[in-house]
Coordinates of C-alpha atoms in Angstrom, one line a residue:
M21 CA 107.6 98.4 93.0
T22 CA 109.0 95.0 92.2
V23 CA 108.9 95.1 88.4
K24 CA 110.0 98.8 88.4
S25 CA 113.1 97.9 90.4
E26 CA 113.7 94.8 88.2
V27 CA 113.6 96.9 85.0
A28 CA 116.1 99.3 86.5
A29 CA 118.3 96.5 87.6
Q30 CA 118.3 94.7 84.2
L31 CA 119.2 98.0 82.5
L32 CA 122.1 98.6 84.9
E33 CA 123.3 95.1 84.4
A34 CA 123.2 95.5 80.6
M35 CA 125.3 98.6 81.2
G36 CA 128.0 96.6 82.9
Y37 CA 127.0 96.9 86.6
E38 CA 126.5 94.2 89.2
T39 CA 123.2 94.7 91.0
R40 CA 121.3 93.3 94.0
Q41 CA 117.8 94.1 95.2
E42 CA 116.7 94.1 98.8
E43 CA 113.2 93.8 100.2
L44 CA 113.2 95.4 103.6
A45 CA 111.2 97.7 105.8
V46 CA 111.1 101.3 104.6
S47 CA 113.1 102.6 107.6
V48 CA 115.8 100.0 107.0
I49 CA 115.9 100.9 103.2
L50 CA 116.2 104.6 103.9
N51 CA 119.0 104.1 106.4
G52 CA 120.8 101.9 103.9
V53 CA 120.5 104.6 101.2
A54 CA 121.7 107.3 103.7
E55 CA 124.7 105.2 104.7
G56 CA 125.6 104.4 101.1
D57 CA 124.9 100.7 101.5
L58 CA 122.0 101.0 99.0
D59 CA 122.2 103.1 95.8
A60 CA 118.5 103.7 95.1
Y61 CA 115.0 103.5 96.6
L62 CA 112.3 103.7 94.0
G63 CA 109.3 103.8 96.4
G64 CA 109.6 107.1 98.3
W65 CA 105.9 107.8 98.6
Y66 CA 104.9 111.4 99.5
P67 CA 103.2 112.4 101.7
V68 CA 103.0 108.9 103.3
Q69 CA 106.8 108.7 103.9
T70 CA 107.5 112.5 104.0
D71 CA 108.4 112.5 107.7
M72 CA 110.9 109.7 107.1
V73 CA 112.7 111.0 104.0
E74 CA 112.8 114.8 104.5
P75 CA 115.1 114.8 107.6
L76 CA 117.6 112.8 105.6
V77 CA 117.3 115.2 102.7
A78 CA 117.8 118.2 105.0
D79 CA 121.0 116.5 106.3
G80 CA 122.3 115.9 102.8
K81 CA 122.4 112.2 103.4
V82 CA 119.9 111.4 100.5
E83 CA 118.7 113.2 97.4
K84 CA 115.2 113.0 95.9
A85 CA 116.4 112.3 92.3
V86 CA 113.1 112.4 90.4
A87 CA 109.4 112.0 90.9
N88 CA 109.1 108.6 89.1
I89 CA 105.3 108.5 89.4
Q90 CA 103.0 111.5 89.7
G91 CA 99.3 111.7 90.4
A92 CA 99.1 108.6 92.6
V93 CA 96.7 108.4 95.5
S94 CA 96.9 107.1 99.0
G95 CA 94.6 107.0 102.1
L96 CA 92.1 104.8 103.9
V97 CA 90.4 102.1 101.8
V98 CA 87.6 99.6 102.4
P99 CA 86.5 96.5 100.4
R100 CA 83.8 97.3 97.9
Y101 CA 81.3 95.3 99.8
V102 CA 81.8 97.7 102.8
Y103 CA 81.5 100.7 100.5
E104 CA 78.3 99.4 99.0
A105 CA 76.9 98.9 102.5
G106 CA 77.2 102.7 103.0
V107 CA 80.8 103.5 104.1
E108 CA 81.8 106.0 101.5
S109 CA 83.7 108.5 103.6
V110 CA 85.9 108.6 106.7
A111 CA 82.9 110.3 108.3
D112 CA 80.9 107.1 107.9
L113 CA 83.4 104.9 109.8
N114 CA 82.3 105.6 113.4
A115 CA 78.6 104.8 112.7
H116 CA 79.8 101.2 112.1
R117 CA 82.6 101.1 114.7
E118 CA 81.5 97.7 116.0
R119 CA 81.8 96.1 112.6
F120 CA 85.4 97.5 112.3
D121 CA 86.2 96.8 115.9
A122 CA 87.1 100.6 116.0
T123 CA 90.4 99.6 114.4
I124 CA 92.4 101.0 111.5
L125 CA 95.2 98.8 110.0
G126 CA 98.2 101.0 109.3
I127 CA 101.7 100.6 108.0
E128 CA 105.1 101.3 109.6
A129 CA 105.3 103.6 112.6
G130 CA 106.7 107.1 111.7
T131 CA 105.2 107.3 108.2
G132 CA 103.3 110.4 107.2
I133 CA 99.9 108.6 106.9
N134 CA 100.3 107.1 110.4
T135 CA 101.1 110.5 111.8
A136 CA 98.0 111.9 110.2
L137 CA 95.9 109.0 111.5
N138 CA 97.2 109.4 115.0
A139 CA 96.5 113.1 114.9
A140 CA 92.9 112.5 113.7
I141 CA 92.4 110.1 116.6
D142 CA 93.9 112.5 119.1
E143 CA 91.8 115.4 117.9
N144 CA 88.6 113.3 117.4
L145 CA 88.3 114.2 113.8
A146 CA 85.5 112.4 112.0
D147 CA 84.5 111.0 115.4
L148 CA 87.6 108.7 115.4
G149 CA 88.6 109.7 119.0
D150 CA 88.3 106.3 120.5
W151 CA 89.5 104.3 117.5
K152 CA 92.9 102.7 117.5
L153 CA 95.6 102.5 114.8
R154 CA 97.3 99.1 114.6
E155 CA 100.8 99.8 113.2
S156 CA 102.8 97.1 111.4
S157 CA 104.8 96.4 108.3
T158 CA 103.1 96.8 105.0
A159 CA 103.2 93.0 104.4
A160 CA 101.7 92.3 107.8
M161 CA 98.9 94.9 107.3
L162 CA 98.0 93.5 103.9
A163 CA 98.0 89.9 105.2
Q164 CA 95.6 90.9 108.0
A165 CA 93.4 92.8 105.6
E166 CA 93.3 89.9 103.1
Q167 CA 92.3 87.5 105.8
K168 CA 89.5 89.7 106.9
M169 CA 88.3 90.2 103.4
R170 CA 88.4 86.4 102.7
D171 CA 86.1 86.0 105.8
G172 CA 83.8 88.8 104.6
Q173 CA 84.6 90.9 107.6
W174 CA 84.7 94.7 107.6
V175 CA 88.1 96.3 107.6
T176 CA 89.7 99.7 106.8
F177 CA 93.4 100.1 106.1
V178 CA 96.0 102.3 104.4
G179 CA 96.0 101.9 100.7
W180 CA 97.8 103.5 97.8
E181 CA 98.1 103.1 94.0
P182 CA 99.8 102.1 91.9
H183 CA 100.2 98.9 94.0
W184 CA 99.3 95.3 93.5
M185 CA 96.7 95.5 96.2
N186 CA 94.5 97.4 93.7
V187 CA 94.6 94.5 91.3
S188 CA 94.3 91.7 93.8
F189 CA 91.6 93.2 96.0
D190 CA 88.4 95.1 95.0
L191 CA 89.0 98.3 97.0
V192 CA 87.4 101.7 97.2
Y193 CA 89.3 104.8 98.4
L194 CA 87.2 106.7 101.0
E195 CA 86.5 110.4 100.9
D196 CA 88.2 112.5 103.5
A197 CA 86.3 114.3 106.3
D198 CA 87.0 117.2 108.7
D199 CA 90.2 117.9 106.6
A200 CA 91.8 115.0 108.5
G201 CA 94.2 114.3 105.7
V202 CA 93.8 110.5 105.9
A203 CA 92.0 109.8 102.7
Q204 CA 92.2 110.7 99.0
I205 CA 95.7 112.0 99.5
E206 CA 97.3 112.9 96.2
S207 CA 100.7 111.3 96.2
T208 CA 104.1 111.5 94.4
V209 CA 106.6 108.6 94.3
W210 CA 110.2 109.7 94.5
T211 CA 113.4 108.0 93.6
V212 CA 115.7 108.4 96.6
V213 CA 119.5 108.1 96.2
P214 CA 122.5 108.7 98.4
G215 CA 123.5 112.3 98.6
D216 CA 126.9 111.6 97.0
L217 CA 125.7 109.4 94.2
K218 CA 126.3 112.0 91.5
E219 CA 129.9 112.4 92.6
R220 CA 130.4 108.6 92.8
D221 CA 128.8 107.7 89.5
G222 CA 127.4 110.4 87.3
D223 CA 125.9 107.9 84.8
V224 CA 124.0 105.9 87.3
H225 CA 122.8 109.2 88.9
R226 CA 121.7 110.6 85.5
F227 CA 119.8 107.4 84.7
M228 CA 118.0 107.6 88.1
T229 CA 117.0 111.2 87.5
Q230 CA 115.5 110.2 84.1
Y231 CA 113.8 106.9 85.1
V232 CA 110.1 108.1 85.1
V233 CA 107.6 105.4 84.5
D234 CA 104.4 106.0 82.6
T235 CA 101.2 105.1 84.5
A236 CA 100.0 102.8 81.8
D237 CA 103.3 100.9 81.8
Q238 CA 103.2 100.7 85.6
N239 CA 99.7 99.3 85.5
D240 CA 100.8 96.7 82.9
W241 CA 103.7 95.6 85.1
V242 CA 101.5 95.3 88.2
H243 CA 98.9 93.3 86.3
A244 CA 101.5 90.9 84.8
Y245 CA 103.4 90.4 88.1
S246 CA 100.5 90.5 90.6
Y247 CA 97.5 89.3 88.7
E248 CA 99.1 86.9 86.2
E249 CA 101.7 85.9 88.8
R250 CA 104.5 86.1 86.4
P251 CA 108.1 86.4 87.7
A252 CA 109.3 90.0 87.8
D253 CA 112.5 89.2 85.9
E254 CA 110.4 87.6 83.1
V255 CA 108.1 90.6 82.9
A256 CA 111.1 93.0 82.8
S257 CA 113.1 91.1 80.2
E258 CA 110.2 90.9 77.8
W259 CA 109.2 94.5 78.3
I260 CA 112.6 96.1 77.7
P261 CA 113.3 95.0 74.1
A262 CA 109.7 95.8 73.1
H263 CA 110.0 99.4 74.4
Y264 CA 113.4 100.7 73.3
D265 CA 112.0 104.1 72.5
T266 CA 111.0 104.6 76.1
V267 CA 114.2 103.1 77.4
A268 CA 116.2 105.5 75.2
T269 CA 114.6 108.5 77.0
W270 CA 115.7 107.1 80.3
L271 CA 119.2 106.6 79.1
E272 CA 119.7 109.8 77.2
G273 CA 123.2 111.1 77.8
V274 CA 124.1 108.0 79.9
E275 CA 127.2 105.9 79.1
A276 CA 127.7 102.2 79.9
R277 CA 130.7 101.2 82.0
D278 CA 132.7 100.4 78.8
G279 CA 132.1 103.9 77.4
R280 CA 129.4 103.1 74.9
P281 CA 126.1 104.9 74.8
A282 CA 124.0 103.0 77.4
I283 CA 121.2 102.4 74.9
E284 CA 123.6 100.6 72.6
A285 CA 124.8 98.4 75.4
V286 CA 121.2 97.6 76.3
K287 CA 120.2 96.7 72.8
A288 CA 123.3 94.5 72.4
H289 CA 122.4 92.7 75.6
F290 CA 118.8 92.0 74.9
D291 CA 118.8 91.5 71.1

């Protein structure tokens, strides 16, 4: 989500706002949004983070402003060399349990995907009854998975796209089994904002509700940032002036802090 957040930040700065970006655990980010310490979270993955976000929505502490990416996918993945060795479905995992050390690498505790994985283990779905789920931060999970893949070891872990992992690693998303709900999960990514953002700043709120990124653009950003290893601010600052038509749709009806149409402020800033 780094470039997506950077593009939003640069547009807001061009509109006259001061911005800062925080890279924190999901639970910390959501708490910050709920308390009004953070104004937007652009990575609200559903159903992976459903159990973390929905209680805050129900309490009115946060608002799901817009589905900024639709048609994404999440669930258990394996390296391609594991897939080509015959592990094509969650149902194939247990036959090779020793190769995997009967372990699934997961993300933060309390997320929807971890809840589903724990339920699958508890209910012995797809013969996962004596497997264990190793919960950790996303960064820690990916670091462990990367090390195993470098060593040619077998590993299965929670994946999702769009994400840089799909560019950096050659992964295959497993098919689900026994309706376990742990693979090939169609996902939506929500922008989550404080429940009172519309009252505090209608222009920022409107921008957030209209900031929907095309999949092709998202893939280009991921490739530039993760594969080409270009700085996020460089990718964003080059992309914005080359795509004013798209930016204009995001800023329709939005005013900059000085009262100008936001798109005019953006063009004046970047040209």
